XYZ file of C-alpha atoms in Angstrom:
655
model
C 158.663 89.898 165.145
C 156.282 87.113 166.399
C 152.955 86.536 164.766
C 151.245 87.365 168.070
C 152.809 90.787 168.237
C 151.244 91.704 164.847
C 147.652 91.561 166.079
C 146.020 95.051 165.758
C 142.796 95.999 167.507
C 139.852 97.692 165.681
C 136.238 98.412 166.626
C 133.093 97.216 164.849
C 130.177 99.615 165.246
C 127.646 97.119 163.961
C 128.728 94.536 166.555
C 129.572 97.230 169.159
C 132.777 95.404 170.107
C 136.476 95.286 169.279
C 138.072 92.705 166.890
C 141.696 91.890 166.001
C 143.431 91.686 162.641
C 146.763 89.978 161.791
C 148.395 91.602 158.748
C 150.761 88.650 158.377
C 148.200 85.817 158.291
C 145.310 87.999 157.073
C 143.248 86.502 159.956
C 140.491 88.359 161.757
C 139.017 87.236 165.129
C 136.877 88.618 167.899
C 139.064 87.652 170.895
C 142.680 88.815 171.262
C 144.902 85.774 170.556
C 147.244 84.639 173.304
C 144.791 85.407 176.035
C 145.795 89.111 176.349
C 142.281 90.443 176.470
C 142.079 94.107 177.490
C 138.760 93.542 179.270
C 138.483 92.793 182.902
C 139.006 89.140 183.412
C 136.703 87.656 186.033
C 133.788 90.066 185.330
C 130.844 88.608 187.081
C 127.517 88.415 185.314
C 124.924 90.496 187.084
C 122.345 88.020 186.047
C 124.445 85.014 186.849
C 124.438 83.799 183.166
C 127.435 82.112 181.509
C 128.412 83.076 177.976
C 128.916 80.066 175.741
C 132.249 79.947 173.899
C 130.549 78.911 170.649
C 128.308 81.930 170.931
C 131.198 84.229 171.468
C 133.011 83.052 168.274
C 130.095 82.224 166.038
C 129.976 85.710 164.565
C 133.754 85.992 163.959
C 134.242 87.139 160.323
C 136.141 85.225 157.805
C 139.662 86.099 156.856
C 140.105 88.525 153.971
C 141.440 87.213 150.665
C 141.023 90.099 148.257
C 143.061 93.166 147.491
C 146.509 93.699 145.964
C 149.540 94.102 148.212
C 150.649 97.641 148.890
C 153.726 98.673 146.952
C 156.902 98.797 149.058
C 157.975 102.316 149.902
C 154.499 103.722 149.184
C 153.288 106.467 151.627
C 150.448 104.020 152.525
C 152.732 101.088 153.240
C 151.768 99.352 156.503
C 153.427 96.028 155.801
C 150.025 94.324 155.320
C 146.540 94.882 154.070
C 144.527 96.913 156.581
C 140.773 96.546 156.923
C 138.219 98.393 154.836
C 137.937 102.127 155.307
C 141.354 102.658 156.857
C 142.881 104.547 153.936
C 140.789 107.634 154.485
C 141.668 107.728 158.214
C 145.392 107.326 157.426
C 145.171 110.190 154.945
C 143.469 112.374 157.567
C 146.123 111.407 160.149
C 148.973 112.308 157.819
C 147.323 115.578 157.124
C 147.011 116.277 160.871
C 150.626 115.179 161.276
C 152.341 116.783 158.312
C 149.785 119.165 156.805
C 149.978 117.266 153.467
C 147.097 115.122 152.280
C 147.870 111.617 151.152
C 146.752 110.797 147.536
C 143.988 108.279 147.324
C 143.753 107.568 143.632
C 145.664 105.006 141.561
C 146.499 107.106 138.559
C 150.070 106.994 137.156
C 152.583 108.486 139.504
C 150.346 108.322 142.569
C 150.127 105.958 145.455
C 147.884 102.915 144.934
C 144.806 102.508 147.029
C 144.818 100.279 150.033
C 143.252 96.851 149.667
C 140.010 96.220 151.509
C 138.954 93.563 153.938
C 135.432 92.794 152.473
C 133.896 91.164 155.569
C 134.838 93.871 158.063
C 133.169 97.193 158.771
C 135.481 98.968 161.233
C 134.202 102.198 162.768
C 137.067 104.552 162.136
C 135.834 108.178 162.202
C 137.221 110.994 160.073
C 140.179 112.606 161.679
C 140.273 116.225 162.880
C 141.493 119.078 160.653
C 145.085 120.311 160.896
C 144.019 123.236 163.109
C 142.360 121.040 165.725
C 144.531 117.982 165.570
C 146.456 117.195 168.703
C 150.233 117.341 168.322
C 151.101 113.925 169.614
C 153.307 112.482 166.852
C 156.045 115.086 166.500
C 156.795 117.009 163.329
C 158.107 114.275 161.009
C 156.187 111.733 158.868
C 154.391 109.371 161.329
C 155.231 105.690 161.197
C 152.557 103.085 160.366
C 152.506 102.022 164.021
C 151.882 105.605 165.211
C 149.083 106.016 162.717
C 147.363 102.835 163.771
C 147.700 103.543 167.435
C 146.420 107.094 167.023
C 143.350 105.906 165.057
C 142.671 103.182 167.521
C 142.775 105.500 170.524
C 140.699 108.257 168.890
C 138.018 105.914 167.575
C 137.356 104.397 171.037
C 138.063 107.328 173.392
C 134.462 108.082 174.335
C 132.683 104.787 173.909
C 130.472 103.448 176.725
C 132.934 100.564 176.855
C 135.842 102.841 177.676
C 133.767 104.644 180.314
C 132.770 101.307 181.815
C 136.349 100.188 182.049
C 137.296 103.267 184.054
C 134.193 103.686 186.300
C 132.256 100.445 186.592
C 132.490 98.301 189.713
C 134.636 95.195 189.312
C 132.801 92.117 190.534
C 134.655 89.430 192.373
C 136.016 86.526 190.387
C 134.429 83.114 190.924
C 136.390 79.964 190.452
C 133.402 77.649 189.791
C 131.825 79.797 187.076
C 133.144 81.785 184.162
C 132.337 85.499 184.327
C 130.932 87.478 181.477
C 133.222 89.926 179.730
C 132.564 93.698 180.053
C 131.295 93.955 176.507
C 128.745 91.265 177.179
C 127.607 93.005 180.370
C 127.000 96.155 178.322
C 124.553 94.398 175.963
C 120.770 94.043 176.340
C 119.507 91.392 178.716
C 116.005 90.423 179.720
C 116.813 89.223 183.244
C 117.396 91.319 186.327
C 120.682 92.463 187.818
C 121.652 91.952 191.458
C 124.090 94.862 191.887
C 124.616 98.267 190.275
C 127.286 98.886 187.620
C 128.858 101.828 189.364
C 130.843 102.009 192.619
C 128.136 103.526 194.825
C 127.046 103.111 198.449
C 125.706 99.716 199.282
C 122.695 101.398 200.764
C 121.764 102.409 197.209
C 122.074 98.879 195.780
C 118.344 98.126 196.186
C 117.424 101.414 194.414
C 119.819 100.642 191.534
C 118.286 97.180 191.110
C 114.762 98.704 191.308
C 115.761 101.254 188.640
C 116.868 98.523 186.273
C 113.635 96.608 186.970
C 111.570 99.673 186.132
C 113.469 100.119 182.871
C 112.842 96.490 181.950
C 109.204 96.910 182.761
C 108.836 100.089 180.725
C 110.566 98.496 177.762
C 108.393 95.391 177.913
C 111.145 93.003 178.792
C 109.596 92.183 182.103
C 105.990 91.358 182.966
C 104.171 94.627 183.081
C 102.662 95.939 186.321
C 99.379 97.690 186.809
C 101.125 101.021 186.328
C 100.722 102.693 182.957
C 103.915 103.473 181.056
C 103.995 107.235 181.837
C 103.750 106.424 185.577
C 106.664 103.889 185.296
C 108.702 106.561 183.448
C 107.864 109.026 186.234
C 109.076 106.521 188.850
C 112.370 106.124 186.904
C 112.816 109.904 186.778
C 112.026 110.170 190.473
C 114.726 107.742 191.462
C 117.311 109.463 189.259
C 116.447 112.994 190.248
C 116.270 112.418 193.977
C 119.447 110.330 194.162
C 122.365 111.987 192.380
C 124.425 108.776 192.491
C 121.792 106.973 190.367
C 121.822 109.444 187.450
C 124.798 108.006 185.589
C 123.780 104.525 186.696
C 120.299 104.829 185.206
C 121.618 106.309 181.918
C 124.182 103.536 181.611
C 121.434 100.973 182.257
C 119.365 102.497 179.388
C 122.411 102.531 177.110
C 123.026 98.896 177.898
C 119.399 97.901 177.120
C 119.511 99.709 173.798
C 122.679 97.888 172.720
C 122.181 94.688 170.671
C 118.501 94.678 171.589
C 116.879 92.049 169.331
C 113.301 93.421 169.870
C 112.503 96.538 167.895
C 109.566 97.425 170.242
C 111.814 97.134 173.305
C 114.534 99.074 171.651
C 112.148 101.896 170.716
C 110.836 102.062 174.268
C 114.398 102.256 175.582
C 115.204 105.166 173.327
C 111.962 106.907 174.455
C 113.321 106.720 178.047
C 116.678 108.083 176.987
C 115.060 111.017 175.173
C 112.816 111.737 178.203
C 115.633 111.560 180.757
C 118.012 113.701 178.648
C 115.549 116.565 178.938
C 115.347 116.612 182.746
C 118.302 114.783 184.336
C 121.817 115.973 183.543
C 124.632 113.376 183.555
C 127.842 113.978 185.495
C 130.667 115.813 183.743
C 132.714 112.626 183.522
C 129.876 110.671 181.811
C 128.512 113.435 179.564
C 131.006 113.057 176.701
C 130.414 109.293 176.584
C 126.648 109.763 176.481
C 126.929 112.402 173.836
C 129.049 110.038 171.742
C 126.524 107.273 172.229
C 123.717 109.542 171.028
C 125.829 110.790 168.119
C 126.411 107.219 166.924
C 122.628 106.813 166.397
C 121.452 110.194 165.145
C 122.215 109.199 161.517
C 119.595 106.425 161.454
C 116.579 107.207 159.267
C 114.012 105.499 161.488
C 112.290 106.018 164.812
C 115.460 105.196 166.752
C 117.351 107.959 164.841
C 114.484 110.428 165.487
C 114.530 109.685 169.189
C 118.343 109.918 169.323
C 118.188 113.348 167.688
C 115.580 114.396 170.111
C 117.680 113.190 173.039
C 120.704 115.030 171.660
C 118.790 118.371 171.408
C 117.276 117.942 174.818
C 120.553 117.133 176.434
C 122.238 120.162 174.799
C 119.546 122.418 176.186
C 119.671 120.731 179.612
C 123.432 121.320 179.796
C 122.678 125.040 179.633
C 119.759 125.024 182.145
C 120.886 122.303 184.608
C 119.011 119.345 185.997
C 115.423 119.526 187.100
C 114.841 119.797 190.863
C 111.411 118.212 190.880
C 110.036 115.084 189.290
C 108.183 115.906 186.018
C 104.390 115.761 186.301
C 102.443 113.119 184.392
C 101.111 115.537 181.858
C 104.578 116.588 180.786
C 105.792 112.937 180.568
C 102.784 111.850 178.513
C 103.240 114.778 176.134
C 106.977 114.061 175.802
C 106.489 110.337 175.102
C 103.770 111.032 172.573
C 105.793 113.846 170.932
C 102.915 116.289 171.655
C 103.192 119.867 172.864
C 102.982 120.609 176.574
C 100.168 122.978 177.429
C 100.171 125.454 180.298
C 98.110 128.469 181.221
C 99.500 131.853 182.263
C 97.056 133.927 184.262
C 96.587 137.619 184.877
C 95.301 139.335 188.002
C 91.929 139.934 186.362
C 91.310 136.149 185.977
C 91.964 136.145 182.288
C 94.686 133.836 180.912
C 96.774 132.921 177.863
C 97.254 129.308 176.796
C 100.762 128.380 175.646
C 102.044 125.261 173.856
C 105.692 124.197 173.623
C 107.694 121.041 173.128
C 110.640 121.635 175.474
C 111.105 123.109 178.878
C 111.282 126.857 178.600
C 112.665 129.315 181.191
C 110.663 131.990 182.993
C 112.363 134.624 180.838
C 111.398 132.836 177.639
C 107.778 132.294 178.687
C 107.551 135.881 179.834
C 108.779 137.135 176.447
C 106.264 134.887 174.664
C 103.412 136.249 176.853
C 104.646 139.769 176.287
C 104.580 139.252 172.589
C 101.050 137.852 172.717
C 99.965 140.868 174.812
C 101.869 143.160 172.327
C 103.966 144.729 175.025
C 106.718 146.973 173.874
C 109.078 145.619 176.548
C 108.470 142.605 178.788
C 111.752 142.880 180.663
C 110.078 144.217 183.861
C 107.561 141.388 183.962
C 107.806 137.899 185.441
C 105.873 134.804 186.237
C 104.790 134.455 189.912
C 103.785 131.265 191.548
C 100.398 131.417 193.346
C 98.546 128.894 195.468
C 94.958 129.970 195.311
C 95.073 133.794 195.881
C 98.363 133.638 197.827
C 101.510 134.662 196.158
C 104.221 132.113 196.845
C 107.273 133.537 194.985
C 108.610 135.052 191.844
C 110.412 132.737 189.471
C 114.016 133.368 188.593
C 114.669 134.424 185.007
C 116.530 131.204 184.134
C 114.216 128.909 186.049
C 112.527 126.143 184.068
C 108.718 126.738 184.342
C 107.900 123.043 184.209
C 109.976 122.309 187.295
C 107.662 123.878 189.932
C 104.717 122.205 188.204
C 106.266 118.841 189.193
C 106.201 119.984 192.839
C 102.567 121.114 192.447
C 101.583 117.606 191.288
C 103.523 115.974 194.121
C 101.897 118.211 196.756
C 98.415 117.717 195.313
C 98.926 113.928 195.376
C 100.112 114.045 198.981
C 97.113 116.276 200.017
C 94.712 113.995 198.219
C 96.010 110.956 200.128
C 95.519 112.850 203.382
C 92.013 113.834 202.202
C 92.897 117.513 202.529
C 91.534 118.192 199.094
C 88.871 116.560 196.850
C 89.771 114.797 193.598
C 88.281 117.620 191.516
C 90.680 120.097 193.252
C 93.779 118.373 191.976
C 95.583 120.607 189.486
C 93.400 123.648 190.180
C 95.095 125.111 193.291
C 98.304 126.294 191.618
C 98.919 128.724 188.862
C 101.373 131.101 187.211
C 100.510 134.778 187.261
C 102.081 137.275 184.862
C 102.722 140.669 186.482
C 105.362 143.404 186.966
C 108.474 142.813 189.031
C 108.826 146.510 190.084
C 106.387 149.378 189.860
C 107.548 153.066 189.727
C 105.289 156.055 189.733
C 106.933 157.132 186.431
C 106.173 153.925 184.524
C 102.968 154.930 182.730
C 103.732 155.298 179.013
C 100.689 156.312 176.962
C 102.458 154.957 173.836
C 102.292 151.448 175.366
C 98.597 150.943 176.203
C 99.158 147.201 176.972
C 101.666 148.062 179.710
C 99.212 150.576 181.156
C 96.438 147.922 181.029
C 98.627 145.477 183.093
C 99.597 148.184 185.584
C 95.885 149.020 185.896
C 94.950 145.367 186.427
C 97.668 145.018 189.025
C 96.442 148.216 190.863
C 92.775 147.125 190.809
C 93.722 143.811 192.342
C 95.744 145.386 195.169
C 93.038 148.000 195.910
C 90.275 145.369 196.118
C 92.172 143.045 198.414
C 93.156 145.916 200.709
C 96.943 146.058 199.953
C 96.512 149.674 198.835
C 94.482 151.477 201.514
C 92.187 154.284 200.480
C 89.413 156.531 201.788
C 85.763 155.785 201.299
C 85.524 158.748 198.899
C 88.408 157.463 196.775
C 86.971 153.987 196.792
C 83.802 155.298 195.148
C 85.678 157.326 192.532
C 87.952 154.459 191.548
C 85.015 152.005 191.426
C 83.229 154.384 188.974
C 86.420 154.635 186.878
C 86.507 150.841 186.769
C 82.987 150.785 185.314
C 83.997 153.401 182.688
C 87.149 151.375 181.724
C 85.215 148.022 181.481
C 81.769 148.953 180.055
C 82.240 152.445 178.698
C 79.618 155.209 178.979
C 76.681 154.612 181.275
C 73.726 153.075 179.488
C 70.711 151.784 181.422
C 69.979 149.330 178.687
C 73.290 147.505 179.079
C 74.057 148.219 182.761
C 70.815 147.113 184.363
C 69.896 147.510 188.010
C 71.239 144.828 190.242
C 74.248 143.859 188.019
C 76.858 145.799 190.056
C 75.172 144.942 193.434
C 75.501 141.149 192.692
C 79.220 141.422 192.045
C 80.272 144.230 194.289
C 83.545 142.552 195.278
C 84.811 143.332 191.774
C 84.530 147.027 192.298
C 84.648 147.922 196.000
C 87.721 147.318 198.350
C 87.218 144.679 200.952
C 87.922 147.289 203.657
C 84.843 149.299 202.642
C 82.445 146.760 201.142
C 80.404 146.400 204.372
C 80.085 150.155 205.004
C 76.984 150.264 202.776
C 74.406 147.876 201.470
C 74.994 146.500 197.918
C 71.958 148.583 196.653
C 73.422 151.776 198.185
C 76.838 151.039 196.651
C 75.280 150.469 193.233
C 73.280 153.710 193.383
C 76.274 155.828 194.299
C 78.413 154.234 191.642
C 75.867 154.700 188.944
C 75.484 158.446 189.860
C 79.284 158.972 189.585
C 79.605 156.723 186.491
C 77.111 158.985 184.651
C 79.525 161.963 185.024
C 82.294 160.087 183.215
C 80.563 159.966 179.821
C 82.947 160.522 176.921
C 86.108 159.274 178.621
C 87.932 156.464 176.787
C 88.895 153.244 178.436
C 92.608 154.321 178.385
C 91.722 157.707 179.959
C 89.698 155.935 182.710
C 92.635 153.562 183.437
C 95.127 156.475 183.665
C 92.810 158.319 186.043
C 92.475 155.247 188.146
C 96.260 154.934 188.364
C 96.585 158.597 189.361
C 94.461 157.839 192.474
C 96.395 154.676 193.286
C 99.781 156.361 193.054
C 98.901 158.433 196.090
C 98.772 155.289 198.258
C 101.850 154.803 200.498
C 102.234 151.200 199.480
C 101.793 151.723 195.742
C 103.766 149.138 193.784
C 104.862 147.259 196.881
C 105.847 143.604 196.924
C 104.566 141.915 200.051
C 106.545 139.153 201.865
C 105.098 137.354 204.876
C 107.952 136.768 207.332
C 108.559 135.907 210.984
C 110.385 138.179 213.440
C 111.810 137.037 216.759
C 111.470 139.604 219.577
C 112.805 142.513 217.577
C 109.634 144.530 217.856
C 107.730 144.620 221.094
C 103.937 144.321 221.014
C 104.122 143.119 217.378
C 103.103 139.596 216.462
C 105.775 137.176 215.208
C 104.214 137.057 211.778
C 104.677 140.356 209.995
C 104.833 141.713 206.475
C 107.904 143.175 204.784
C 106.720 145.506 202.018
C 109.240 146.823 199.511
C 108.468 149.528 196.969
C 110.160 152.692 195.531
C 109.922 154.357 198.922
C 111.989 151.756 200.756
C 111.312 148.881 203.127
C 108.253 148.981 205.457
C 107.194 146.489 208.140
C 103.499 145.921 208.550
C 101.111 144.086 210.807
C 99.233 141.346 208.935
C 95.527 141.723 208.344
C 93.197 143.700 206.096
C 94.344 147.162 207.201
C 98.077 146.284 207.168
C 98.968 148.766 209.939
C 102.478 150.190 209.587
C 104.994 149.227 212.306
C 107.991 151.090 210.959
C 109.641 151.965 207.652
C 112.995 152.952 206.185
C 113.637 154.747 202.874
C 116.498 153.298 200.840
C 118.604 156.392 201.759
C 118.673 155.097 205.383
C 119.406 151.470 204.513
C 123.151 150.846 204.739
C 123.141 147.239 203.431
C 121.144 144.013 203.275
C 121.936 140.325 203.063
C 120.116 137.046 202.913
C 120.492 133.311 203.527
C 118.258 130.424 202.532
C 116.116 131.068 205.650
C 116.639 134.745 206.570
C 116.759 138.281 205.329
C 118.733 140.986 207.149
C 118.956 144.737 206.593
C 121.033 147.359 208.359
C 119.775 150.927 208.864
C 121.473 154.093 210.092
C 124.788 155.617 209.141
C 128.442 154.798 209.581
C 128.412 155.931 213.229
C 125.117 154.426 214.422
C 123.569 151.307 212.863
C 120.715 148.946 213.705
C 120.278 145.472 212.243
C 116.967 143.689 211.636
C 116.673 139.999 210.764
C 113.514 138.204 209.787
C 112.950 134.526 208.986
C 111.837 133.748 205.382
C 112.626 131.472 202.546
C 112.220 134.372 200.144
C 115.341 136.230 201.229
C 116.887 136.131 197.753
C 113.708 137.545 196.216
C 113.512 140.400 198.758
C 117.136 141.213 198.033
C 116.503 141.180 194.280
C 113.502 143.573 194.620
C 115.517 145.977 196.826
C 118.364 145.918 194.369
C 116.002 146.534 191.457
C 114.437 149.605 193.046
C 117.788 151.085 194.080
C 119.206 150.652 190.589
C 116.000 152.143 189.038
C 116.122 155.173 191.440
C 119.768 155.818 190.688
C 119.112 155.676 186.991
C 116.269 158.147 187.257
C 118.525 160.516 189.241
C 121.167 160.470 186.487
């Protein structure tokens, strides 16, 4: 056997590169002797730099000279002294292979310990247990060559280097200049790249270069721009979120810049970026195991780098369950994440009160809803959800598994765009959008006197819809309900606390918009006070239940309203109409304060319904005669979910 054939490859975690050991000569070198380098020959430096041969070999460790030879015939015999730390891995491999652990002591009758190579620190991980070990060696005692090959393959299977060998673009060779090796390209550099690492469309080359430039700028390796660090981090996130092909590219660039980085400040900034991105941008399935292994290799550090690596690991694990963000994170979220501070949001109710929440990771609608329900002391928050509002207009209901921070990124983007167009004033930025907590479905049988907080939320929901005209009522009922509101809010009538002019000055809080102009404010106040005096002795809960009893008589009680467009399906009806869905079925209404009914169908007459991203269709009739209606809307999935919820609830009540 030639001396060249005896060279065995290992991997040094400290140097983040492979090295080679010759058991015959006891020599250890960085480069594979004989020119048989596994790396891509002719790799072109993205920065155009040459790697000096003296620099490449300057760190090569000295040959080992200590350690007794292994006894011939011993279970640990390899024919030569292996590097430090190999004995434990060999023992684990034999255990995986044969189910029998190899002794590691040197007492009488036992196998002597393997000698150590004092200058080497090979990164050979502990082997899997017998139950999980892959059966790749057969059933007999593995040979030394099998053991070494198995350890070598398992210790490097998910390194960034192995990923790069399989997926990185291979630059053209240049005869006049020596190219850098792949390991060298995966180390930190403070100069720019000219092309991406991955094989992507050439149209994306400028974006990949820009991404690397932004990373260098954030880490302080390039002259800083006028942009603050959070804004730079937001620009990085924007490029990676909006261009799927740049997600793995950006993550690999960050891994590169945090490998062998000589500047602690730059290294820390790089890990800040990795932690931030791992919470909002999911890597591809092919790159995820390599990224996970890279994070895992740093979580054991007892410093800021280790803390950021653990944070990145936790955020990536959660992101894998939730999926990538759709919208670019807003600056407030990025600033809080970078500073390791809680993110603060407000959840509003329809009576203009709110709850302030603090959390350190992106939570889903269901998680936030449960937190709010707990704060409100609801017995069951399952029928409640967050709804997205712009001003007083309901935009949509969030899906249960939707991340609540994601739409807030879109809010910030639309505010910024409106500000540039001078459609809003600077003081309006961040004030136009909100989350509102309210019921998904409302049934006439929902009032549970044992859950006063639920009744309070149903009451607030009903008051809001009465006042804005969604629930039509007579003038007589309007007066009675306004008086019940006063009783629920202020209690028994007392001229000392409810002085003349108070109600008249805020009449819109008590009288529906459809009736508010039928009397003067003073007349409304006088009538309300007279009726309010007759309610003395009723508790706030009683007043709310009485109010709900009036509201339940309204034909649209509990309805969810969806503004849609219809195309020539209803004559003498405007294109913009309202689809209202409640326990009574689906109703089509004319827009406006009065919401005049066009037609309606109970669920017993609806054969089926379906939706696309831009339409909602429902079919009425029976098996013999059917009629199909299609409207244009982006909320088709939500309308379908509401219909399904009511049908399931009605079927359950009938059982």
